[in-house]
mmCIF file of C-alpha atoms in Angstrom:
data_model
loop_
_atom_site.group_PDB
_atom_site.id
_atom_site.type_symbol
_atom_site.label_atom_id
_atom_site.label_comp_id
_atom_site.label_asym_id
_atom_site.label_seq_id
_atom_site.Cartn_x
_atom_site.Cartn_y
_atom_site.Cartn_z
ATOM 1 C CA MET A 17 -3.364 5.423 14.630
ATOM 2 C CA GLY A 18 -2.145 2.391 12.740
ATOM 3 C CA LEU A 19 -5.460 1.315 11.298
ATOM 4 C CA PHE A 20 -6.230 4.702 9.777
ATOM 5 C CA ASP A 21 -2.668 5.039 8.493
ATOM 6 C CA MET A 22 -3.221 1.722 6.757
ATOM 7 C CA MET A 23 -6.184 3.189 4.905
ATOM 8 C CA ASN A 24 -4.193 6.308 4.023
ATOM 9 C CA ILE A 25 -1.379 4.194 2.581
ATOM 10 C CA SER A 26 -3.850 2.180 0.516
ATOM 11 C CA ALA A 27 -5.577 5.380 -0.566
ATOM 12 C CA SER A 28 -2.265 6.805 -1.793
ATOM 13 C CA ALA A 29 -1.760 3.654 -3.865
ATOM 14 C CA LEU A 30 -5.306 3.825 -5.249
ATOM 15 C CA SER A 31 -4.727 7.432 -6.255
ATOM 16 C CA ALA A 32 -1.349 6.675 -7.849
ATOM 17 C CA GLU A 33 -2.668 3.698 -9.800
ATOM 18 C CA ARG A 34 -5.690 5.660 -10.983
ATOM 19 C CA GLN A 35 -3.424 8.432 -12.286
ATOM 20 C CA ARG A 36 -1.303 5.813 -14.003
ATOM 21 C CA ALA A 37 -4.425 4.416 -15.676
ATOM 22 C CA GLU A 38 -5.398 7.957 -16.717
ATOM 23 C CA VAL A 39 -2.008 8.576 -18.327
ATOM 24 C CA THR A 40 -2.138 5.199 -20.076
ATOM 25 C CA SER A 41 -5.649 5.955 -21.356
ATOM 26 C CA ALA A 42 -4.421 9.304 -22.678
ATOM 27 C CA ASN A 43 -1.611 7.490 -24.495
ATOM 28 C CA LEU A 44 -4.088 5.053 -26.030
ATOM 29 C CA ALA A 45 -6.480 7.815 -27.027
ATOM 30 C CA ASN A 46 -3.704 9.813 -28.676
ATOM 31 C CA ALA A 47 -1.998 6.896 -30.394
ATOM 32 C CA GLU A 48 -2.718 8.479 -33.787
ATOM 33 C CA THR A 49 -2.520 12.173 -32.870
ATOM 34 C CA THR A 50 -0.204 13.998 -35.253
ATOM 35 C CA HIS A 51 -0.997 17.554 -34.240
ATOM 36 C CA THR A 52 -0.625 19.136 -30.791
ATOM 37 C CA ASP A 53 -0.552 22.658 -29.397
ATOM 38 C CA ALA A 54 3.170 22.344 -28.803
ATOM 39 C CA GLY A 55 3.665 21.307 -32.414
ATOM 40 C CA GLY A 56 4.629 17.897 -33.695
ATOM 41 C CA PRO A 57 2.960 14.612 -32.810
ATOM 42 C CA TYR A 58 1.694 13.602 -29.372
ATOM 43 C CA VAL A 59 4.479 12.353 -27.093
ATOM 44 C CA ARG A 60 3.883 9.231 -25.047
ATOM 45 C CA LYS A 61 3.746 9.914 -21.274
ATOM 46 C CA GLN A 62 5.012 7.696 -18.496
ATOM 47 C CA VAL A 63 4.489 7.961 -14.736
ATOM 48 C CA VAL A 64 7.190 7.770 -12.059
ATOM 49 C CA PHE A 65 6.247 6.244 -8.706
ATOM 50 C CA SER A 66 8.259 6.708 -5.541
ATOM 51 C CA ALA A 67 7.863 5.447 -1.987
ATOM 52 C CA THR A 68 7.711 7.969 0.841
ATOM 53 C CA SER A 69 10.196 6.931 3.492
ATOM 54 C CA GLY A 70 13.183 8.214 5.401
ATOM 55 C CA SER A 71 11.602 9.537 8.572
ATOM 56 C CA PRO A 72 11.322 6.869 11.258
ATOM 57 C CA PHE A 73 7.914 5.532 12.267
ATOM 58 C CA ARG A 74 8.162 7.340 15.572
ATOM 59 C CA THR A 75 8.471 10.780 14.042
ATOM 60 C CA VAL A 76 5.546 10.232 11.725
ATOM 61 C CA PHE A 77 3.342 8.694 14.401
ATOM 62 C CA ASN A 78 3.984 11.414 16.921
ATOM 63 C CA GLY A 79 3.765 14.241 14.375
ATOM 64 C CA ILE A 80 1.326 17.034 15.042
ATOM 65 C CA GLY A 81 -2.009 16.284 13.450
ATOM 66 C CA ARG A 82 -2.213 13.873 10.609
ATOM 67 C CA ALA A 83 0.718 13.390 8.295
ATOM 68 C CA ALA A 84 -0.321 13.928 4.691
ATOM 69 C CA HIS A 85 1.671 10.932 3.538
ATOM 70 C CA PRO A 86 2.348 8.245 6.149
ATOM 71 C CA THR A 87 5.603 6.339 5.830
ATOM 72 C CA GLY A 88 5.391 3.628 3.237
ATOM 73 C CA SER A 89 2.799 5.243 1.013
ATOM 74 C CA VAL A 90 3.378 5.682 -2.696
ATOM 75 C CA GLN A 91 3.367 8.904 -4.649
ATOM 76 C CA LEU A 92 3.296 9.795 -8.312
ATOM 77 C CA THR A 93 6.256 12.165 -8.378
ATOM 78 C CA GLN A 94 6.341 13.088 -12.055
ATOM 79 C CA VAL A 95 4.989 12.356 -15.497
ATOM 80 C CA VAL A 96 7.808 12.095 -18.009
ATOM 81 C CA ASP A 97 7.807 12.118 -21.803
ATOM 82 C CA ASP A 98 8.954 9.041 -23.635
ATOM 83 C CA THR A 99 12.178 9.773 -25.518
ATOM 84 C CA ALA A 100 11.448 7.364 -28.369
ATOM 85 C CA PRO A 101 11.543 9.164 -31.769
ATOM 86 C CA PRO A 102 8.216 9.506 -33.619
ATOM 87 C CA VAL A 103 7.280 6.986 -36.282
ATOM 88 C CA LYS A 104 7.252 8.350 -39.823
ATOM 89 C CA ARG A 105 4.636 7.286 -42.360
ATOM 90 C CA TYR A 106 4.467 8.361 -45.988
ATOM 91 C CA GLU A 107 1.172 10.251 -46.413
ATOM 92 C CA PRO A 108 1.653 13.116 -48.884
ATOM 93 C CA GLY A 109 -2.007 14.182 -48.710
ATOM 94 C CA ASN A 110 -2.002 14.698 -44.935
ATOM 95 C CA PRO A 111 -2.011 18.371 -43.839
ATOM 96 C CA ASP A 112 0.624 17.523 -41.193
ATOM 97 C CA ALA A 113 3.006 16.035 -43.752
ATOM 98 C CA ASP A 114 6.447 17.624 -44.051
ATOM 99 C CA SER A 115 8.044 18.710 -47.348
ATOM 100 C CA THR A 116 9.035 15.112 -48.187
ATOM 101 C CA GLY A 117 5.502 13.828 -47.627
ATOM 102 C CA TYR A 118 6.150 12.039 -44.334
ATOM 103 C CA VAL A 119 3.858 12.404 -41.317
ATOM 104 C CA GLU A 120 5.220 11.912 -37.801
ATOM 105 C CA TYR A 121 3.083 9.645 -35.646
ATOM 106 C CA PRO A 122 3.592 9.067 -31.898
ATOM 107 C CA ALA A 123 5.652 5.971 -31.039
ATOM 108 C CA ILE A 124 2.850 4.250 -29.143
ATOM 109 C CA ASN A 125 2.301 0.505 -29.145
ATOM 110 C CA PRO A 126 -1.323 -0.246 -28.161
ATOM 111 C CA VAL A 127 -0.302 -3.657 -26.776
ATOM 112 C CA THR A 128 2.203 -2.085 -24.363
ATOM 113 C CA GLU A 129 -0.411 0.406 -23.246
ATOM 114 C CA MET A 130 -3.055 -2.291 -22.722
ATOM 115 C CA VAL A 131 -0.667 -4.377 -20.609
ATOM 116 C CA ASP A 132 0.201 -1.277 -18.581
ATOM 117 C CA LEU A 133 -3.507 -0.531 -18.145
ATOM 118 C CA MET A 134 -4.231 -4.070 -16.967
ATOM 119 C CA GLY A 135 -1.319 -3.868 -14.541
ATOM 120 C CA SER A 136 -2.654 -0.688 -12.987
ATOM 121 C CA VAL A 137 -6.182 -2.125 -12.764
ATOM 122 C CA ARG A 138 -4.907 -5.224 -10.974
ATOM 123 C CA ALA A 139 -2.809 -3.157 -8.578
ATOM 124 C CA TYR A 140 -5.882 -0.987 -7.926
ATOM 125 C CA GLN A 141 -7.938 -4.081 -7.082
ATOM 126 C CA LEU A 142 -5.214 -5.375 -4.765
ATOM 127 C CA ASN A 143 -5.120 -2.118 -2.836
ATOM 128 C CA ALA A 144 -8.907 -1.903 -2.766
ATOM 129 C CA SER A 145 -8.950 -5.284 -1.038
ATOM 130 C CA ALA A 146 -6.387 -3.959 1.462
ATOM 131 C CA VAL A 147 -8.796 -1.094 2.209
ATOM 132 C CA THR A 148 -11.558 -3.646 2.797
ATOM 133 C CA ALA A 149 -9.298 -5.510 5.225
ATOM 134 C CA ALA A 150 -8.547 -2.286 7.109
ATOM 135 C CA LYS A 151 -12.242 -1.431 7.272
ATOM 136 C CA GLN A 152 -13.060 -4.838 8.714
ATOM 137 C CA MET A 153 -10.340 -4.491 11.337
ATOM 138 C CA ILE A 154 -11.671 -1.083 12.380
ATOM 139 C CA GLN A 155 -15.185 -2.501 12.522
ATOM 140 C CA GLU A 156 -13.986 -5.366 14.717
ATOM 141 C CA SER A 157 -12.307 -3.027 17.177
ATOM 142 C CA ILE A 158 -15.528 -1.002 17.343
ATOM 143 C CA ASP A 159 -17.331 -4.261 18.123
ATOM 144 C CA ILE A 160 -15.343 -4.518 21.386
ATOM 145 C CA LEU A 161 -17.705 -1.855 22.659
ATOM 146 C CA LYS A 162 -20.688 -4.078 21.981
ATOM 147 C CA SER A 163 -21.445 -6.725 24.546
ATOM 148 C CA MET B 6 5.443 -12.511 32.215
ATOM 149 C CA ALA B 7 4.439 -12.484 35.857
ATOM 150 C CA GLY B 8 3.415 -8.853 36.230
ATOM 151 C CA ILE B 9 1.651 -8.323 32.935
ATOM 152 C CA SER B 10 -2.093 -8.724 32.744
ATOM 153 C CA THR B 11 -3.808 -10.655 29.993
ATOM 154 C CA MET B 12 -5.507 -7.486 28.852
ATOM 155 C CA GLN B 13 -2.187 -5.619 28.487
ATOM 156 C CA LEU B 14 -0.739 -8.512 26.552
ATOM 157 C CA LEU B 15 -3.753 -8.620 24.246
ATOM 158 C CA GLU B 16 -3.516 -4.884 23.717
ATOM 159 C CA GLY B 17 0.103 -5.315 22.709
ATOM 160 C CA TYR B 18 -0.887 -8.190 20.445
ATOM 161 C CA LEU B 19 -3.366 -5.963 18.609
ATOM 162 C CA LYS B 20 -0.752 -3.206 18.348
ATOM 163 C CA VAL B 21 1.841 -5.550 16.858
ATOM 164 C CA ASN B 22 -0.716 -6.900 14.395
ATOM 165 C CA THR B 23 -1.775 -3.388 13.386
ATOM 166 C CA ASP B 24 1.809 -2.341 12.743
ATOM 167 C CA ARG B 25 2.498 -5.472 10.765
ATOM 168 C CA GLN B 26 -0.659 -4.958 8.734
ATOM 169 C CA GLN B 27 0.512 -1.432 7.986
ATOM 170 C CA MET B 28 3.812 -2.750 6.653
ATOM 171 C CA ILE B 29 1.983 -5.267 4.468
ATOM 172 C CA THR B 30 -0.310 -2.514 3.202
ATOM 173 C CA SER B 31 2.640 -0.319 2.342
ATOM 174 C CA ASN B 32 4.294 -3.229 0.530
ATOM 175 C CA MET B 33 1.089 -3.611 -1.490
ATOM 176 C CA ALA B 34 0.952 0.131 -2.163
ATOM 177 C CA ASN B 35 4.489 0.055 -3.551
ATOM 178 C CA ILE B 36 3.965 -2.923 -5.817
ATOM 179 C CA ASP B 37 4.894 -0.829 -8.868
ATOM 180 C CA THR B 38 7.564 1.387 -7.299
ATOM 181 C CA PRO B 39 10.945 0.689 -8.909
ATOM 182 C CA GLY B 40 13.667 -0.269 -6.446
ATOM 183 C CA TYR B 41 11.272 -0.837 -3.534
ATOM 184 C CA HIS B 42 12.089 -3.752 -1.243
ATOM 185 C CA THR B 43 9.561 -5.735 0.796
ATOM 186 C CA LYS B 44 9.530 -4.765 4.465
ATOM 187 C CA ASP B 45 8.383 -6.846 7.391
ATOM 188 C CA MET B 46 8.896 -7.167 11.133
ATOM 189 C CA ASN B 47 10.048 -9.911 13.441
ATOM 190 C CA PHE B 48 6.724 -10.819 15.021
ATOM 191 C CA GLN B 49 8.217 -12.873 17.851
ATOM 192 C CA ALA B 50 10.695 -10.171 18.844
ATOM 193 C CA ALA B 51 7.949 -7.544 18.720
ATOM 194 C CA MET B 52 5.695 -9.617 20.998
ATOM 195 C CA GLN B 53 8.568 -10.193 23.420
ATOM 196 C CA GLN B 54 9.232 -6.475 23.501
ATOM 197 C CA VAL B 55 5.576 -5.769 24.246
ATOM 198 C CA ALA B 56 5.487 -8.394 26.998
ATOM 199 C CA TYR B 57 8.726 -7.134 28.514
ATOM 200 C CA GLU B 58 7.714 -3.495 28.445
ATOM 201 C CA GLY B 59 4.383 -4.350 29.998
ATOM 202 C CA ASN B 60 6.248 -6.200 32.731
ATOM 203 C CA THR B 61 8.420 -3.254 33.754
ATOM 204 C CA ALA B 62 5.189 -1.252 34.195
ATOM 205 C CA GLN B 63 6.901 1.933 33.001
ATOM 206 C CA VAL B 64 5.989 1.866 29.385
ATOM 207 C CA GLY B 65 2.960 0.169 27.928
ATOM 208 C CA PRO B 66 2.265 -1.075 24.431
ATOM 209 C CA ALA B 67 1.757 2.531 23.319
ATOM 210 C CA SER B 68 5.510 3.086 23.231
ATOM 211 C CA PHE B 69 6.071 0.096 21.034
ATOM 212 C CA GLU B 70 8.193 0.856 18.010
ATOM 213 C CA PRO B 71 8.229 -1.688 15.213
ATOM 214 C CA ALA B 72 11.612 -2.729 13.868
ATOM 215 C CA SER B 73 11.136 -2.551 10.140
ATOM 216 C CA MET B 74 13.491 -4.740 8.178
ATOM 217 C CA GLU B 75 13.849 -5.858 4.615
ATOM 218 C CA VAL B 76 12.898 -9.426 3.797
ATOM 219 C CA ALA B 77 15.723 -11.497 2.367
ATOM 220 C CA GLY B 78 15.434 -14.173 -0.285
ATOM 221 C CA LEU B 79 12.656 -12.711 -2.425
ATOM 222 C CA PRO B 80 13.317 -12.701 -6.178
ATOM 223 C CA GLU B 81 13.801 -9.232 -7.593
ATOM 224 C CA ARG B 82 12.125 -7.962 -10.753
ATOM 225 C CA PRO B 83 14.233 -6.203 -13.413
ATOM 226 C CA ASP B 84 13.160 -2.811 -12.008
ATOM 227 C CA GLY B 85 14.605 -3.658 -8.584
ATOM 228 C CA ASN B 86 11.241 -4.260 -6.900
ATOM 229 C CA ASN B 87 10.794 -7.521 -5.006
ATOM 230 C CA VAL B 88 7.179 -7.329 -3.759
ATOM 231 C CA ASN B 89 5.436 -10.693 -4.080
ATOM 232 C CA ILE B 90 1.644 -10.285 -4.389
ATOM 233 C CA ASP B 91 0.910 -13.813 -3.129
ATOM 234 C CA ARG B 92 3.048 -13.371 -0.035
ATOM 235 C CA GLU B 93 1.446 -10.026 0.800
ATOM 236 C CA SER B 94 -2.117 -11.226 0.162
ATOM 237 C CA LEU B 95 -1.554 -14.256 2.369
ATOM 238 C CA LEU B 96 -0.052 -12.171 5.167
ATOM 239 C CA LEU B 97 -2.871 -9.630 4.870
ATOM 240 C CA SER B 98 -5.478 -12.334 5.491
ATOM 241 C CA GLN B 99 -3.389 -13.964 8.208
ATOM 242 C CA THR B 100 -2.824 -10.736 10.108
ATOM 243 C CA GLN B 101 -6.480 -9.813 9.757
ATOM 244 C CA LEU B 102 -7.507 -13.132 11.316
ATOM 245 C CA GLN B 103 -4.942 -12.758 14.102
ATOM 246 C CA TYR B 104 -6.344 -9.310 14.828
ATOM 247 C CA GLN B 105 -9.862 -10.747 14.891
ATOM 248 C CA MET B 106 -8.702 -13.385 17.349
ATOM 249 C CA GLY B 107 -7.174 -10.725 19.589
ATOM 250 C CA VAL B 108 -10.437 -8.773 19.555
ATOM 251 C CA GLN B 109 -12.450 -11.891 20.410
ATOM 252 C CA LEU B 110 -10.110 -12.661 23.321
ATOM 253 C CA ILE B 111 -10.467 -9.113 24.661
ATOM 254 C CA LYS B 112 -14.236 -9.392 24.380
ATOM 255 C CA SER B 113 -14.135 -12.666 26.291
ATOM 256 C CA GLN B 114 -12.021 -10.980 28.995
ATOM 257 C CA PHE B 115 -14.641 -8.282 29.414
ATOM 258 C CA HIS B 116 -17.327 -10.925 29.398
ATOM 259 C CA THR B 117 -15.583 -12.774 32.218
ATOM 260 C CA LEU B 118 -15.387 -9.542 34.195
ATOM 261 C CA LEU B 119 -19.059 -8.847 33.566
ATOM 262 C CA THR B 120 -19.973 -12.357 34.726
ATOM 263 C CA ALA B 121 -18.015 -11.809 37.921
ATOM 264 C CA ILE B 122 -19.871 -8.547 38.560
ATOM 265 C CA LYS B 123 -23.297 -9.993 37.858
ATOM 266 C CA GLU B 124 -22.896 -13.217 39.850
ATOM 267 C CA GLY B 125 -22.042 -11.151 42.910
ATOM 268 C CA SER B 126 -25.505 -9.585 43.137
#
C-alpha cells in the first residue's frame, strides 16, 4: 500500500507543522503576557519533532490493518518550555510588578517567532505538494482501468 | 530476463517507483526533524532484484523489499539534519513522471492485447 502510506507520511508532516505553527502563534500572541494561571509571565514553548523508524519496512507493510504511523513519518513528541529567564522591565505602576517595581516579561523575540512561523508554513506547503503528487499517482493507476 | 513478461517487469517498475516515492515523501516530512538523515534506495539494484525475482517465478514483485540507505555527501545543518529541499522536490517530480510512464506502458500493453482480441473476430 505504498501510495496510501505516502499520503499518511505527508499527512503526519502536515499535522506536525500545523501544530508547530500553532505553538509559534501562541508564543507571538503571548509575547507581552505577564500574568498566567501558573503564576509569573508566559513561558515560551518549543516543539520537538521526531521521526518514527526502527521497525523494518516489511514489518510495517505486513502489519495487521493499517499502521497508525508508517515508517518515516514525523511526530510531534513533546512541547517543551524555553529555559531562558524572563526579561525584567521597570514599571512600578503595573499590578504585576514585584516589590522593587520590576515586571517580568516573557523572553520572546517576535523576529525569531516570525522566522519559525515562515519555516513551518513553507514546510507545510512542501508536504502539501507531496500529497498532490501522491494523489496524481493514485489517479493515474486508477486510469489503467479506463481504456 | 528471458522468463519475465513485460507486464511483470512493468509491475515491478511501478512498485520500485512507489517505494522510492515513499522514501522521498518521508524525507520531506522530516525536513525539520533534528538529526534526521536523507534516505534513498539504489534504483538499479532494486530493478535488478525485481527482474531476477520475476525470472525465478517463485516470488513476484509483491515480495520486493526496498533497501533503504542513507545518502552520503549531503551537507548537514547545525541540528544534524541533512535534507535538501531541492533534491527532494526534483526527485519527487522525477519519480512521479517515471510512474506515469510505467502506467502508460501498462496501458499500451493492454491495448495491444485488446487489438489482438478484436482483430481475430
